[in-house]
Amino acid sequence: MTDGERIDPPRDDSGDPPGVQHVRRRIEAIWRLDAGRIIAALARWSGDFQRAEDAAQDALIAALEHWPTRGVPEHPTAWLLRTARNRAIDHLRREQRGDALVGDYGREIARSHLACSTLLCSDDAHHDALALLFIACHPILSADARCALALRIIGGLDNAALARAFLVPEATIAQRIVRGKRKLAAANIRFEIPSAAECRERLGSVREVIYLIFTEGHVPSQGADWARPDLCHVALRMARVLAQAAADDTETQALLALIELHGARLAARMDEQGDPVLLEDQDRGKWDRGGIRRGLAALARANRLALTWTTAQDQARGAAPTVAPGPLRLQAAIAACHATAPSFAATDWRQIAGHYATLFATTGSPAARIHEAQAAARFDDPVRVLAALDAAVDAQALAGYVPLHAVRGDLLERCGERAAAADAFRLAAEHSGNAAEERLLRARAQRAGDGAGFT
């Protein structure tokens, strides 16, 4: 395997028998869910990203070769880990690095029970993954390299998905990952959770990576699925561990709140065929009320932390107390508005639009301005909302941005411009890399216009 190359379970298995297809899909699900923690467990010993990833990839190849004919093992993740461990030991022996090192590896495996089937449910495994995430977000790397490396190793995203997420060619992503690994190896970065001061320095980057992993799971940038719960669950686990490690950080608690609240609605976002179900059509009885409670509790913690911090700062200046919400706390507040609304019609759209307006003022993010317009159209004149949106965003710079075209389609439809709305939905569909999203957008285009030219 060449440096930076990654093997992923093949998505196109249409030529295989149904039984083989089922096994391959299961391998893909297991890999997406546990690859990061397998690599983390291996990296803890070796301290080498490339060695750990190569061993894990060897195990994946072995599973693809053997499981379709021999059956899926009773403990598939443990099988992958044992196989990866053995391949790593074989590589070490071939490299003649000495029996002492191999012996240390064996003792480390025995100490932490790496071969047992419960490994990836243990606290040690969670902390391994967290340590790996902090290493991937090391300040010696560029911001782009940190995100790409962590999403690749922890989130299981391939180069194509990463390229779409960062809006760059796949070759650029591959170069970032290779250079990042080499830089970490050259700096001899130890595999451990860094000091408190170092954690603070990297916390923002770690949060960003977890958020991106969840975003890719919530609405994948490519593929056939409307959602990838496996990635959402990876992000949720990491957010919970990070929130425990940074219990006094406002935005970290807000990140957990945001993921818990969005994750609570996952089961209602797809029908039995896997097709999208829009928020207004969702069965709210399918929402995870436990997840909503956890999300609201995390948001309350974030708000208390923010109030305590800003009050202390303001008192030191002799000023009246103010609370300046961070981007994640604003997004969590928006998610809370949706999660607590008794119905779609009863949603507080004015509050949501206000949060998005603050988010846009805080970050300058075009996405915030676009979603503000989407919310504002629920209570304001859509003609005025559309004009304000068109004046606020650079349509040429965002020519490939699906949400812009989709929201413009919705606004145009509300304005009675059905043909223009159909064109906007079609344009959004053309730029989408997600098959389920594309079908949804084309269906909306057909409903908005006469359907001519849409198949």
Short mmCIF file of C-alpha atoms in Angstrom, two decimals, residues 57-278:
data_model
loop_
_atom_site.label_atom_id
_atom_site.label_comp_id
_atom_site.label_asym_id
_atom_site.label_seq_id
_atom_site.Cartn_x
_atom_site.Cartn_y
_atom_site.Cartn_z
CA GLN A 57 -6.22 -1.72 6.30
CA ASP A 58 -4.57 -5.14 6.04
CA ALA A 59 -7.19 -6.48 8.43
CA LEU A 60 -9.96 -4.92 6.35
CA ILE A 61 -8.64 -6.56 3.20
CA ALA A 62 -8.55 -9.90 5.01
CA ALA A 63 -12.16 -9.45 6.09
CA LEU A 64 -13.23 -8.64 2.54
CA GLU A 65 -11.47 -11.81 1.36
CA HIS A 66 -12.64 -14.24 4.05
CA TRP A 67 -15.94 -13.18 5.57
CA PRO A 68 -18.10 -13.55 2.42
CA THR A 69 -17.18 -17.26 2.25
CA ARG A 70 -16.45 -18.14 5.89
CA GLY A 71 -19.10 -16.00 7.54
CA VAL A 72 -18.92 -12.97 9.82
CA PRO A 73 -17.15 -13.76 13.13
CA GLU A 74 -19.09 -13.65 16.38
CA HIS A 75 -17.05 -10.63 17.46
CA PRO A 76 -16.15 -8.95 14.14
CA THR A 77 -14.42 -5.88 15.58
CA ALA A 78 -12.23 -8.01 17.83
CA TRP A 79 -11.39 -10.17 14.79
CA LEU A 80 -10.30 -7.08 12.87
CA LEU A 81 -8.20 -5.89 15.77
CA ARG A 82 -6.50 -9.26 16.32
CA THR A 83 -5.77 -9.52 12.60
CA ALA A 84 -4.40 -5.97 12.50
CA ARG A 85 -2.26 -6.70 15.55
CA ASN A 86 -0.82 -9.82 13.95
CA ARG A 87 -0.13 -8.01 10.67
CA ALA A 88 1.66 -5.24 12.56
CA ILE A 89 3.81 -7.80 14.39
CA ASP A 90 4.61 -9.50 11.08
CA HIS A 91 5.69 -6.17 9.60
CA LEU A 92 7.90 -5.48 12.58
CA ARG A 93 9.58 -8.86 12.30
CA ARG A 94 10.15 -8.41 8.59
CA GLU A 95 11.73 -5.06 9.31
CA GLN A 96 13.99 -6.81 11.85
CA ARG A 97 13.17 -4.31 14.57
CA GLY A 98 13.92 -6.92 17.23
CA ASP A 99 12.06 -9.35 19.41
CA ALA A 100 12.17 -6.93 22.33
CA LEU A 101 9.88 -4.46 20.59
CA VAL A 102 7.51 -7.21 19.52
CA GLY A 103 7.51 -8.47 23.08
CA ASP A 104 6.64 -5.00 24.37
CA TYR A 105 3.79 -4.91 21.91
CA GLY A 106 2.48 -8.24 23.12
CA ARG A 107 2.66 -7.17 26.74
CA GLU A 108 0.85 -3.93 25.94
CA ILE A 109 -1.91 -5.88 24.22
CA ALA A 110 -2.23 -8.21 27.16
CA ARG A 111 -2.27 -5.29 29.61
CA SER A 112 -5.09 -3.40 27.90
CA HIS A 113 -7.04 -6.48 26.71
CA LEU A 114 -6.84 -5.43 23.09
CA ALA A 115 -7.85 -8.86 21.87
CA CYS A 116 -11.07 -9.16 23.87
CA SER A 117 -14.43 -8.58 22.28
CA THR A 118 -15.32 -5.75 24.65
CA LEU A 119 -12.31 -3.63 23.80
CA LEU A 120 -14.11 -1.01 21.81
CA CYS A 121 -16.71 -0.45 24.50
CA SER A 122 -14.13 0.32 27.17
CA ASP A 123 -13.14 3.68 28.60
CA ASP A 124 -9.55 3.00 27.48
CA ALA A 125 -10.72 2.71 23.88
CA HIS A 126 -12.60 6.00 24.09
CA HIS A 127 -9.53 7.71 25.50
CA ASP A 128 -7.35 6.15 22.82
CA ALA A 129 -9.57 7.71 20.18
CA LEU A 130 -9.56 11.03 22.01
CA ALA A 131 -5.78 10.97 22.24
CA LEU A 132 -5.58 10.18 18.53
CA LEU A 133 -7.89 13.10 17.81
CA PHE A 134 -5.73 15.50 19.82
CA ILE A 135 -2.63 14.25 18.02
CA ALA A 136 -4.28 14.71 14.63
CA CYS A 137 -5.11 18.27 15.71
CA HIS A 138 -1.53 19.05 16.72
CA PRO A 139 -0.58 22.71 16.17
CA ILE A 140 2.41 21.78 14.03
CA LEU A 141 -0.12 20.89 11.32
CA SER A 142 -2.07 23.36 9.24
CA ALA A 143 -5.77 23.71 10.06
CA ASP A 144 -6.73 21.96 6.82
CA ALA A 145 -4.34 19.07 7.51
CA ARG A 146 -5.69 18.64 11.05
CA CYS A 147 -9.27 18.33 9.87
CA ALA A 148 -8.44 16.05 6.94
CA LEU A 149 -6.26 13.71 9.00
CA ALA A 150 -8.68 13.41 11.89
CA LEU A 151 -11.71 12.93 9.64
CA ARG A 152 -9.83 10.29 7.71
CA ILE A 153 -8.61 8.30 10.73
CA ILE A 154 -11.39 8.83 13.26
CA GLY A 155 -14.34 9.40 10.96
CA GLY A 156 -13.49 6.85 8.32
CA LEU A 157 -14.07 9.29 5.45
CA ASP A 158 -12.37 8.46 2.18
CA ASN A 159 -10.53 10.99 0.03
CA ALA A 160 -13.54 11.62 -2.22
CA ALA A 161 -15.77 12.54 0.73
CA LEU A 162 -13.05 14.72 2.21
CA ALA A 163 -12.53 16.48 -1.11
CA ARG A 164 -16.22 17.34 -1.26
CA ALA A 165 -16.23 18.51 2.34
CA PHE A 166 -13.29 20.86 1.75
CA LEU A 167 -14.22 21.75 -1.86
CA VAL A 168 -10.78 20.76 -3.17
CA PRO A 169 -9.51 18.04 -5.56
CA GLU A 170 -8.91 14.55 -4.18
CA ALA A 171 -5.20 14.88 -4.96
CA THR A 172 -5.00 17.88 -2.64
CA ILE A 173 -6.60 15.91 0.19
CA ALA A 174 -4.23 13.00 -0.35
CA GLN A 175 -1.24 15.36 -0.19
CA ARG A 176 -2.50 16.94 3.03
CA ILE A 177 -2.89 13.58 4.69
CA VAL A 178 0.51 12.27 3.61
CA ARG A 179 2.29 15.45 4.64
CA GLY A 180 0.46 15.52 7.96
CA LYS A 181 1.48 11.98 8.82
CA ARG A 182 5.08 12.60 7.84
CA LYS A 183 5.22 15.79 9.88
CA LEU A 184 3.87 14.07 12.98
CA ALA A 185 6.28 11.15 12.53
CA ALA A 186 9.24 13.48 12.01
CA ALA A 187 8.34 15.42 15.16
CA ASN A 188 8.12 12.14 17.13
CA ILE A 189 4.77 13.15 18.63
CA ARG A 190 3.93 10.82 21.53
CA PHE A 191 0.63 8.98 21.60
CA GLU A 192 -1.00 10.47 24.66
CA ILE A 193 -3.59 13.02 25.65
CA PRO A 194 -1.62 16.29 25.91
CA SER A 195 -1.29 18.53 28.94
CA ALA A 196 -4.13 20.80 30.01
CA ALA A 197 -2.52 23.82 28.38
CA GLU A 198 -1.95 21.96 25.13
CA CYS A 199 -5.53 20.66 25.19
CA ARG A 200 -6.81 24.23 25.43
CA GLU A 201 -4.69 25.19 22.47
CA ARG A 202 -6.12 22.41 20.31
CA LEU A 203 -9.68 22.33 21.64
CA GLY A 204 -11.19 24.46 18.89
CA SER A 205 -9.67 22.31 16.18
CA VAL A 206 -10.85 19.11 17.88
CA ARG A 207 -14.38 20.48 18.16
CA GLU A 208 -14.34 21.40 14.49
CA VAL A 209 -13.32 17.89 13.49
CA ILE A 210 -16.02 16.24 15.61
CA TYR A 211 -18.59 18.63 14.17
CA LEU A 212 -17.50 17.84 10.61
CA ILE A 213 -17.70 14.11 11.28
CA PHE A 214 -21.25 14.54 12.53
CA THR A 215 -22.18 16.77 9.60
CA GLU A 216 -20.94 14.16 7.15
CA GLY A 217 -23.05 11.56 8.95
CA HIS A 218 -26.13 13.77 9.19
CA VAL A 219 -26.24 14.58 5.46
CA PRO A 220 -23.39 12.76 3.64
CA SER A 221 -21.66 14.71 0.92
CA GLN A 222 -21.69 11.69 -1.36
CA GLY A 223 -23.13 8.20 -1.71
CA ALA A 224 -26.61 6.75 -1.78
CA ASP A 225 -27.65 7.29 1.84
CA TRP A 226 -29.57 10.25 3.19
CA ALA A 227 -27.83 9.74 6.54
CA ARG A 228 -24.97 7.68 7.96
CA PRO A 229 -25.86 6.91 11.58
CA ASP A 230 -22.50 5.18 12.08
CA LEU A 231 -20.62 8.45 11.61
CA CYS A 232 -23.16 10.31 13.74
CA HIS A 233 -22.58 7.82 16.55
CA VAL A 234 -18.79 8.15 16.22
CA ALA A 235 -19.11 11.93 16.53
CA LEU A 236 -21.50 11.61 19.48
CA ARG A 237 -19.16 9.29 21.37
CA MET A 238 -16.23 11.62 20.77
CA ALA A 239 -18.28 14.66 21.79
CA ARG A 240 -19.28 12.97 25.05
CA VAL A 241 -15.70 12.05 25.89
CA LEU A 242 -14.48 15.54 24.96
CA ALA A 243 -17.23 17.14 27.04
CA GLN A 244 -16.08 15.13 30.05
CA ALA A 245 -12.47 16.15 29.45
CA ALA A 246 -13.38 19.84 28.97
CA ALA A 247 -16.28 20.14 31.40
CA ASP A 248 -15.67 23.88 31.92
CA ASP A 249 -15.59 24.84 28.24
CA THR A 250 -18.76 26.50 26.93
CA GLU A 251 -18.45 25.65 23.25
CA THR A 252 -17.50 22.04 23.97
CA GLN A 253 -20.69 21.59 25.99
CA ALA A 254 -22.60 23.32 23.20
CA LEU A 255 -21.11 20.92 20.66
CA LEU A 256 -22.38 17.98 22.68
CA ALA A 257 -25.80 19.64 22.93
CA LEU A 258 -25.93 20.21 19.18
CA ILE A 259 -25.04 16.62 18.31
CA GLU A 260 -27.37 15.13 20.93
CA LEU A 261 -30.30 17.24 19.70
CA HIS A 262 -29.75 16.55 16.01
CA GLY A 263 -28.96 12.90 16.67
CA ALA A 264 -32.24 12.51 18.55
CA ARG A 265 -34.12 13.11 15.29
CA LEU A 266 -32.15 10.66 13.16
CA ALA A 267 -34.73 7.85 13.23
CA ALA A 268 -37.44 10.13 11.86
CA ARG A 269 -35.38 11.59 9.02
CA MET A 270 -35.77 8.56 6.74
CA ASP A 271 -38.68 6.35 5.75
CA GLU A 272 -38.55 2.56 5.52
CA GLN A 273 -36.98 2.78 2.05
CA GLY A 274 -34.25 5.12 3.27
CA ASP A 275 -35.70 8.14 1.47
CA PRO A 276 -35.58 11.56 3.14
CA VAL A 277 -38.41 12.76 5.37
CA LEU A 278 -38.39 16.53 5.73
#
